[in-house]
mmCIF file of C-alpha atoms in Angstrom:
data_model
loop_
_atom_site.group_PDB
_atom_site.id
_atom_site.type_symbol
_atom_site.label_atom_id
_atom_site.label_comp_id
_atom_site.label_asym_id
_atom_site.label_seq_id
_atom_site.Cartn_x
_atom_site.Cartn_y
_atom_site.Cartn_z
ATOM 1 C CA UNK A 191 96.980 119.823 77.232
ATOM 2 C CA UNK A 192 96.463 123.468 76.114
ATOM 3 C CA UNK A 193 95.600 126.239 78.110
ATOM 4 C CA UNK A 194 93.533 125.602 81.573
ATOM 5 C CA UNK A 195 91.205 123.337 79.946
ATOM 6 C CA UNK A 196 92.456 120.629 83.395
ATOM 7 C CA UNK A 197 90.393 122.751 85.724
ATOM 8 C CA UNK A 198 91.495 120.261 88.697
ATOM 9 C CA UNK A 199 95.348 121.846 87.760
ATOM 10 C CA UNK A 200 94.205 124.843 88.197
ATOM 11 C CA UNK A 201 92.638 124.875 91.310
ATOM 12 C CA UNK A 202 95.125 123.055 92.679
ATOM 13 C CA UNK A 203 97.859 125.622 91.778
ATOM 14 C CA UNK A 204 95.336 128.388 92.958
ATOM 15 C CA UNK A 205 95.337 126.811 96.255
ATOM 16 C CA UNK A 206 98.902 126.343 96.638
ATOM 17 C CA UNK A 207 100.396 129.371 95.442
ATOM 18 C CA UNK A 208 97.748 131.876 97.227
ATOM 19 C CA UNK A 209 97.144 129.823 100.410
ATOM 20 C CA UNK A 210 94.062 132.469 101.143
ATOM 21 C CA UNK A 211 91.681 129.568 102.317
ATOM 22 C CA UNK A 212 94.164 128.591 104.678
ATOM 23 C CA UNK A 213 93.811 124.995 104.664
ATOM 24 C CA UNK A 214 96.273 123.374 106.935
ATOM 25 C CA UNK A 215 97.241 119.386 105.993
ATOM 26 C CA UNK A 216 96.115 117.443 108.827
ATOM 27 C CA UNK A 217 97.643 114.172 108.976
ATOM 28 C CA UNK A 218 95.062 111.659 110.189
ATOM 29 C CA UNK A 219 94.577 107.936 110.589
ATOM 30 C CA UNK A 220 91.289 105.712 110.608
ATOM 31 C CA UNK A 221 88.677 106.908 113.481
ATOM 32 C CA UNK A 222 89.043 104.815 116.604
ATOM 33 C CA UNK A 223 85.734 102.479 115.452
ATOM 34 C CA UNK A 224 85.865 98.699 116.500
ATOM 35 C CA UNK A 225 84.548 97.115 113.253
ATOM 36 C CA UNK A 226 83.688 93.927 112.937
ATOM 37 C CA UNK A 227 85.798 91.912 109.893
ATOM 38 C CA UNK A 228 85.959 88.384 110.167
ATOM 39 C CA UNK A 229 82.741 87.632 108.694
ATOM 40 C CA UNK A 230 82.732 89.860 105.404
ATOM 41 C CA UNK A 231 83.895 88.385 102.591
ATOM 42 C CA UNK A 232 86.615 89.801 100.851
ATOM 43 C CA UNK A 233 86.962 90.863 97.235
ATOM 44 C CA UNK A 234 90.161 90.230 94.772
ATOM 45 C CA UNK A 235 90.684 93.736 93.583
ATOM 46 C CA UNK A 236 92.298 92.192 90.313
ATOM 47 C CA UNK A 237 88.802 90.692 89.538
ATOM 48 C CA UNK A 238 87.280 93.837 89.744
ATOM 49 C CA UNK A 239 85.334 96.163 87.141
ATOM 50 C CA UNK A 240 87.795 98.817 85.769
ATOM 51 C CA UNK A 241 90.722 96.620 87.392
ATOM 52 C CA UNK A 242 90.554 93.327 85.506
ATOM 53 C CA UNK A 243 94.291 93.358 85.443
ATOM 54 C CA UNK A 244 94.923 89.665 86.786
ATOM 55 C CA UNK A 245 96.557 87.096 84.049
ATOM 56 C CA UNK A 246 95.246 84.247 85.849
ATOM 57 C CA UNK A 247 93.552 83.517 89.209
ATOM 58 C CA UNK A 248 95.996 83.812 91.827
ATOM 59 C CA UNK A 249 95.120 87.185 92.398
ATOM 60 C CA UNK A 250 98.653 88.219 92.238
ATOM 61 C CA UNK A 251 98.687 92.353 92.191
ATOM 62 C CA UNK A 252 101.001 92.991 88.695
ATOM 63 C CA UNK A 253 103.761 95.123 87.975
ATOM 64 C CA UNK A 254 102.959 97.750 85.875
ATOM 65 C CA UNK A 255 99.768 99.192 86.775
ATOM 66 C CA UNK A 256 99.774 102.996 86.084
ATOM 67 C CA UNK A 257 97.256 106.163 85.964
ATOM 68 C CA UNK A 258 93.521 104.547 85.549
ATOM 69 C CA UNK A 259 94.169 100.809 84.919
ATOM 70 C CA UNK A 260 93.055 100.165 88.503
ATOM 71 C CA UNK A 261 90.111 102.593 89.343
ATOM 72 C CA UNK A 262 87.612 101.053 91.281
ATOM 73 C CA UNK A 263 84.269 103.513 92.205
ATOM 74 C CA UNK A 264 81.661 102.134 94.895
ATOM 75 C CA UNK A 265 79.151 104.141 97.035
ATOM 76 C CA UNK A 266 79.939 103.297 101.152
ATOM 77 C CA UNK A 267 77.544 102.531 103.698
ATOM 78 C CA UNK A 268 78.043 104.251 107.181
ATOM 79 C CA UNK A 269 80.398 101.497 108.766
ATOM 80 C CA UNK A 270 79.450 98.781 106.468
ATOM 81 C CA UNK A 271 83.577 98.044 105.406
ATOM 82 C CA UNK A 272 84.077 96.869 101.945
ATOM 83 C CA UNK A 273 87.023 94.222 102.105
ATOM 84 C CA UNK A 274 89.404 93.746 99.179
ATOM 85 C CA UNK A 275 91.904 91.418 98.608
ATOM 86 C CA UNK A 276 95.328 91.005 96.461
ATOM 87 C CA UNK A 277 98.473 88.851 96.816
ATOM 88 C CA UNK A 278 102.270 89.829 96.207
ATOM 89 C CA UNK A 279 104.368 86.903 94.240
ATOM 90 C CA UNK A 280 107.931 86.298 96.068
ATOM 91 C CA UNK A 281 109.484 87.315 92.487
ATOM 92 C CA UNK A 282 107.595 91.135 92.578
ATOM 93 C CA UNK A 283 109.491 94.086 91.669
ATOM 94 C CA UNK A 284 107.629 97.171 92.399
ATOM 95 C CA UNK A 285 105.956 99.836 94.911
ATOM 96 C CA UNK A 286 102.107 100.208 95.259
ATOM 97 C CA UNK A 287 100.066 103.046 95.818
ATOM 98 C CA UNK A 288 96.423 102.760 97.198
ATOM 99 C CA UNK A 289 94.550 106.104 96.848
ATOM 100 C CA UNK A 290 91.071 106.964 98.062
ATOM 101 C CA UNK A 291 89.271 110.298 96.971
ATOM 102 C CA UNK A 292 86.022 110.612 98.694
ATOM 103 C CA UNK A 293 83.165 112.608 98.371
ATOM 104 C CA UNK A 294 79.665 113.045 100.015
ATOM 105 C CA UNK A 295 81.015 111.813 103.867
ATOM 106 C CA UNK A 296 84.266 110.462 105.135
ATOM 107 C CA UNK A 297 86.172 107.690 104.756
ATOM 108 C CA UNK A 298 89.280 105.748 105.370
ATOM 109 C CA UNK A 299 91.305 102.306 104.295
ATOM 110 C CA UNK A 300 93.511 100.160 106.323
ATOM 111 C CA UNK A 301 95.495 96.933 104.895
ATOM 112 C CA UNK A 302 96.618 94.135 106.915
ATOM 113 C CA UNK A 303 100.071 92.206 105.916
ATOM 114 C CA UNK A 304 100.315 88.568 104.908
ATOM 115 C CA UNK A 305 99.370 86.452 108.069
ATOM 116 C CA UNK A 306 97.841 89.520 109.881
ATOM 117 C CA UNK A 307 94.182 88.769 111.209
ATOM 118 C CA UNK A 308 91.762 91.116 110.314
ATOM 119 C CA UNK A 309 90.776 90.744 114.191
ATOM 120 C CA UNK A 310 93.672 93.090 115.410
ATOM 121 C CA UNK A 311 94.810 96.507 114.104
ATOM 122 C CA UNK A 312 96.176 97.184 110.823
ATOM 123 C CA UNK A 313 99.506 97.261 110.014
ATOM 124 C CA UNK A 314 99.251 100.453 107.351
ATOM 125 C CA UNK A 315 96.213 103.281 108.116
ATOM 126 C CA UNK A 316 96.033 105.713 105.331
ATOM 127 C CA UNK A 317 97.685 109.431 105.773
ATOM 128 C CA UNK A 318 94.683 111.816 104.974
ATOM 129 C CA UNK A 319 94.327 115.525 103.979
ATOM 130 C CA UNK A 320 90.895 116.879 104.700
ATOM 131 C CA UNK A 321 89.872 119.814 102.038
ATOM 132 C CA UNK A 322 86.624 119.888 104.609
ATOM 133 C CA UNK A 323 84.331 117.480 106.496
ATOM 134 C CA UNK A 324 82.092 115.823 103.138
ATOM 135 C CA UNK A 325 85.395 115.450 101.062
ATOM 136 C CA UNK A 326 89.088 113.798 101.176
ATOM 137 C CA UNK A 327 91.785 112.530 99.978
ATOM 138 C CA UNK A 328 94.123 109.592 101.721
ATOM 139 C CA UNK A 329 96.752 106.912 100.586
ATOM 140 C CA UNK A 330 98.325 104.095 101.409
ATOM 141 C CA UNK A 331 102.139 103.634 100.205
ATOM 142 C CA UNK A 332 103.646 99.760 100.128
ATOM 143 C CA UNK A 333 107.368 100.349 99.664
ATOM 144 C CA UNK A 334 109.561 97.453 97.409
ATOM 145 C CA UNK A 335 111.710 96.367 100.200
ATOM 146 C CA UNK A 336 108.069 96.259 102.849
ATOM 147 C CA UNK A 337 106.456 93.848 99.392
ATOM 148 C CA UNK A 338 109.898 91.521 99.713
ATOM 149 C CA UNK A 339 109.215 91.065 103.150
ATOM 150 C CA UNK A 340 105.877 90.772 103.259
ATOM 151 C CA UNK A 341 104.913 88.620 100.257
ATOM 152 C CA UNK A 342 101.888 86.309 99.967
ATOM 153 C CA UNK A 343 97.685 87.848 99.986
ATOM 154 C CA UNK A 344 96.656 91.209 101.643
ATOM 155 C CA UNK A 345 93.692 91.984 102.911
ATOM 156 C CA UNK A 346 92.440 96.189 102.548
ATOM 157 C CA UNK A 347 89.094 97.535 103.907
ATOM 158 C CA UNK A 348 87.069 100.764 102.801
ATOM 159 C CA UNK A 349 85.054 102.257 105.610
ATOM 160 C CA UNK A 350 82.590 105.432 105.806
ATOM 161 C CA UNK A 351 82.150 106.927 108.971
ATOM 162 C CA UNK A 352 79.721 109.032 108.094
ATOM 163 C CA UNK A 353 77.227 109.808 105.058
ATOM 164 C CA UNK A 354 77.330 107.303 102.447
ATOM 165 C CA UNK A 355 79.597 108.937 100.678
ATOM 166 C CA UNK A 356 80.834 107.964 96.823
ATOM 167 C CA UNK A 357 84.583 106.787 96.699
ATOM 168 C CA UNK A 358 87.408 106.153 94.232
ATOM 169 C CA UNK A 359 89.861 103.358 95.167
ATOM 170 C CA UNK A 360 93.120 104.415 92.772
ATOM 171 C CA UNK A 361 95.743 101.184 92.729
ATOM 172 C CA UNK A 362 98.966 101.795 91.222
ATOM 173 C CA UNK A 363 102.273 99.392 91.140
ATOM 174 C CA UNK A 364 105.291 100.645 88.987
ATOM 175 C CA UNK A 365 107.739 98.285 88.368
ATOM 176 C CA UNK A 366 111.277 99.371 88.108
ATOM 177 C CA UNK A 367 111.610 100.667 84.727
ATOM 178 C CA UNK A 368 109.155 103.447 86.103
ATOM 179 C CA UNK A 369 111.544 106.795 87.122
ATOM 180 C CA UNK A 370 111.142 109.940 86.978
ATOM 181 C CA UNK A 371 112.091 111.154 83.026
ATOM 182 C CA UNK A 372 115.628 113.212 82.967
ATOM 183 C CA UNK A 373 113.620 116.294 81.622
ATOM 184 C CA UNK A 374 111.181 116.900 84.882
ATOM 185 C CA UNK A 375 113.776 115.715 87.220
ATOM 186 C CA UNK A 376 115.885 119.015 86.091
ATOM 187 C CA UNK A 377 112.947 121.333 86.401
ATOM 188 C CA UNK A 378 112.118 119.745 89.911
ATOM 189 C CA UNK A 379 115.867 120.671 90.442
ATOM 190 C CA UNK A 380 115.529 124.093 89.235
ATOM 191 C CA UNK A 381 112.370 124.580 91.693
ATOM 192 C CA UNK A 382 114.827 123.262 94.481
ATOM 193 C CA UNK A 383 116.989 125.456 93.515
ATOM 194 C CA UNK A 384 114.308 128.623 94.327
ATOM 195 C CA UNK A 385 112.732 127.163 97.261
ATOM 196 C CA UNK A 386 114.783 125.940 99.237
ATOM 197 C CA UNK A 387 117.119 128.732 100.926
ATOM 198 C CA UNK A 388 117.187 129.418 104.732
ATOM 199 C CA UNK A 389 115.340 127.631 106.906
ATOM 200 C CA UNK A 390 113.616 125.545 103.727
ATOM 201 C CA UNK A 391 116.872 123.648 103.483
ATOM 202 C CA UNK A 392 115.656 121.336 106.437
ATOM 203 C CA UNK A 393 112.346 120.612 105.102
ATOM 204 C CA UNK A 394 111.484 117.237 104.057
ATOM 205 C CA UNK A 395 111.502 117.696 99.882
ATOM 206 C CA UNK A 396 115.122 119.527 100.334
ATOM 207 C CA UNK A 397 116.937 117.769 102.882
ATOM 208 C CA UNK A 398 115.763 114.046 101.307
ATOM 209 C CA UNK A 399 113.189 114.094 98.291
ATOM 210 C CA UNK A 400 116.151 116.365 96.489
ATOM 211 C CA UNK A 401 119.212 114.061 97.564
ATOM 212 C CA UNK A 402 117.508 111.084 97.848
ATOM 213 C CA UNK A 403 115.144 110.981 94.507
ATOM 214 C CA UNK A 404 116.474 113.799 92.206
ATOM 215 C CA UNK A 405 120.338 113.162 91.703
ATOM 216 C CA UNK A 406 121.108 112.006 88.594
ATOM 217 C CA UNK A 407 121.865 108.434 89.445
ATOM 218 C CA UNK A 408 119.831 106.986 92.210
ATOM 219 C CA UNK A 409 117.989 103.621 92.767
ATOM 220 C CA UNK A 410 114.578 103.325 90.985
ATOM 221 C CA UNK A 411 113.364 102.109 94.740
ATOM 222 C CA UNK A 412 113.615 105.971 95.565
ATOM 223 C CA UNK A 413 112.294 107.639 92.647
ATOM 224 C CA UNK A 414 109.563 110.082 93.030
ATOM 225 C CA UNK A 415 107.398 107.836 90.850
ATOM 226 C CA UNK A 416 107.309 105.541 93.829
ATOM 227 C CA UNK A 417 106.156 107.327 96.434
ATOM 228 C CA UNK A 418 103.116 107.760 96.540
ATOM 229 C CA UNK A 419 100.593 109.747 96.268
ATOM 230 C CA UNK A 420 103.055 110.711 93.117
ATOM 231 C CA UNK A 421 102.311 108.880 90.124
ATOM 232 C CA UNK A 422 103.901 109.095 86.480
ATOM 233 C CA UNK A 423 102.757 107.421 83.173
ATOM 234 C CA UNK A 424 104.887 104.840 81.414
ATOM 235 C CA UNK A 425 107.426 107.777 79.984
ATOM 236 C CA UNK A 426 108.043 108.959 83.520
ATOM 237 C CA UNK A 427 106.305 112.044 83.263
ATOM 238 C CA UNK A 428 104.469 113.201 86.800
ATOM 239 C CA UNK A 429 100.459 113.027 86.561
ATOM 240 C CA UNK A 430 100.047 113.278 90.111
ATOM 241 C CA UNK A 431 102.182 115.724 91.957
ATOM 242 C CA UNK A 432 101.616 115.774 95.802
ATOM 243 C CA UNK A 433 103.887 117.266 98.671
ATOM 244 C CA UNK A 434 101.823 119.540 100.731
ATOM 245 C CA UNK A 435 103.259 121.280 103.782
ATOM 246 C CA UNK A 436 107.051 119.890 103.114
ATOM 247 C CA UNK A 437 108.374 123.287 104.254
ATOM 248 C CA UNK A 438 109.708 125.287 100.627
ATOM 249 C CA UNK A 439 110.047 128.381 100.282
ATOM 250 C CA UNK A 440 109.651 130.146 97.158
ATOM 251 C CA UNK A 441 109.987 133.612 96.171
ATOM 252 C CA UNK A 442 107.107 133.462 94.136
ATOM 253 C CA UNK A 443 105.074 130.192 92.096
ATOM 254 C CA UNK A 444 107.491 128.282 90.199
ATOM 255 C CA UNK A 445 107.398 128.500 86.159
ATOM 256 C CA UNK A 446 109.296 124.665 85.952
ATOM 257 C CA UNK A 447 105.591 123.347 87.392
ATOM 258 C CA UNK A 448 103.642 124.651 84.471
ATOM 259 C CA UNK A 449 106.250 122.976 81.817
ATOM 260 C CA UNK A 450 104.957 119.169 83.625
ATOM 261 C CA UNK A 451 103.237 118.575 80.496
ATOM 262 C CA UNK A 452 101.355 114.937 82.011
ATOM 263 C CA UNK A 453 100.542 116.661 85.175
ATOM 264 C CA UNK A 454 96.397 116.227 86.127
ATOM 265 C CA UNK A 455 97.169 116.695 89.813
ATOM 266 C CA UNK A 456 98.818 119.155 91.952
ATOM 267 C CA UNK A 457 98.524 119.641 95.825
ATOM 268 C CA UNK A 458 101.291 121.846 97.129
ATOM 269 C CA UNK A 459 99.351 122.904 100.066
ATOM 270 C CA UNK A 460 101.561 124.409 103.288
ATOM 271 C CA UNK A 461 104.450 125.612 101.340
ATOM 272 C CA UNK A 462 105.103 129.417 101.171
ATOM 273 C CA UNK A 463 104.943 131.068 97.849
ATOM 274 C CA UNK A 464 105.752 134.639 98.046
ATOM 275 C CA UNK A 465 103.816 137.173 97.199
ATOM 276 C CA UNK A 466 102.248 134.901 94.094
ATOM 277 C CA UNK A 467 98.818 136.405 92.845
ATOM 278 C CA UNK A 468 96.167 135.013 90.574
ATOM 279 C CA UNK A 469 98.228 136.508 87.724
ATOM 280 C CA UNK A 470 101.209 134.294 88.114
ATOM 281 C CA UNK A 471 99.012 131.137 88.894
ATOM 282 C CA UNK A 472 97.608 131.964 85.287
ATOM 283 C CA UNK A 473 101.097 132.445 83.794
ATOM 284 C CA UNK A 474 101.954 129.043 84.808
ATOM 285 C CA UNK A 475 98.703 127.682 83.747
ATOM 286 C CA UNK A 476 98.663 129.369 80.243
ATOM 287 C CA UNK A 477 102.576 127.328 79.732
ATOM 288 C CA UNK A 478 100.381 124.238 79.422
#
């Protein structure tokens, strides 16, 4: 990807490195809205246009799915909850990732284990960042050892609570061959090693995303391309890059992000970043 020609990239970095709009991540769950379930039917997401990814018709959720094989767009009615379904085989090996960029309104997604009724609360409510009241972002991440324990058919609902907004349901599931490639795990190192002096070294990235996901040999069940909102492609490459307000400290934008050469995504939002100007946001960019 030459130049700035991702404009998404750079307006991510913008945001993160100059912090001038101040926006704060919020971490939210659903609205408190008693919705009505039991009655609406619920569709297999496998089944689905632009996620036709099912080998047969048990609606098992396969290993394997990564960047757009599972991208499912609908337009929401104001508390009118779409209801998906998928199933997880005893035999899986992998994480999944449920994304859901909004636009136009708000919106959020819930799932409900195996043997959970739709009639009580959810057992997983989507972790939000507003950018402002008609847009968001939120996901939903399934660890390996929570799919062992909790095999057999999910059920996930999409709700707006207000407009009728238009919404992008992202599914993801990297199996275990998935990890982060040995190339951008040393740059993320070399960004550790900028950002996180003083007080940093208690923030969340340093004191466990470095030790836990970045040493050279770790388990693939901690790699950064399983924990979502991250996402890599097939060569382990990052295309989705997302740890806002995880406390580093940098003395100015790190170069190591612009050399990422998959990345589509970057939210970096809370972190401190010097005195970084426009100037080094478009040095980083212009690496690409």
């Amino acid at each position: 990807m030459a130049g700035c020609r991702r404009h998404s990239l750079l307006t991510a970095v913008v945001a993160a490195a100059l912090v001038v709009y101040s926006i704060a991540q919020t971490a939210k769950t659903q609205p408190n809205q008693q919705l009505n379930l039991t009655n609406t039917e619920a569709y297999p997401i496998t089944q689905l246009p632009n996620c036709k990814v099912a080998k047969d018709n048990s609606h098992n959720l396969p290993a394997g799915l990564l960047d757009n094989a599972c991208n499912i767009q609908m337009q929401l009615k104001p508390l009118d909850p779409q209801l998906f379904m998928f199933s997880i085989p005893d035999s899986a090996e992998m994480s999944a990732g449920f994304t859901l960029s909004v636009q136009g309104g708000t919106a959020s997604m819930s799932i409900w284990y195996p043997g959970s009724s739709v009639e009580g609360p959810p057992d997983l409510v989507q972790s939000e960042f507003y950018i402002s009241i008609a847009s968001s972002e939120g996901w939903i991440s399934i660890k390996p050892a929570d799919l062992k324990t909790h095999t057999g058919q999910y059920l996930l609902s999409v709700t707006a609570f207000s407009g009728s907004p238009s919404v992008q349901l992202r599914v993801t599931s990297p199996g275990p061959e998935v990890m982060l490639a040995d190339l951008e795990r040393e740059l993320l190192l070399e960004v550790a090693a900028q950002c996180c002096d003083g007080e940093a070294k208690g923030s969340d990235f340093c004191s466990f995303v470095v030790p836990k996901s970045l040493k050279q040999a770790h388990a693939w069940t901690s790699d950064l391309c399983h924990m979502a909102p991250n996402s890599c492609n097939k060569l382990g490459q990052l295309t989705r890059f997302v740890l806002p307000t995880l406390g580093l400290s940098c003395p100015t934008f790190p170069k190591q992000l612009g050399q990422l050469p998959a990345l589509t995504h970057l939210d970096l939002r809370g972190n401190s970043f010097g005195q970084a100007t426009f100037a080094d946001v478009a040095e980083v960019c212009a690496m690409r």
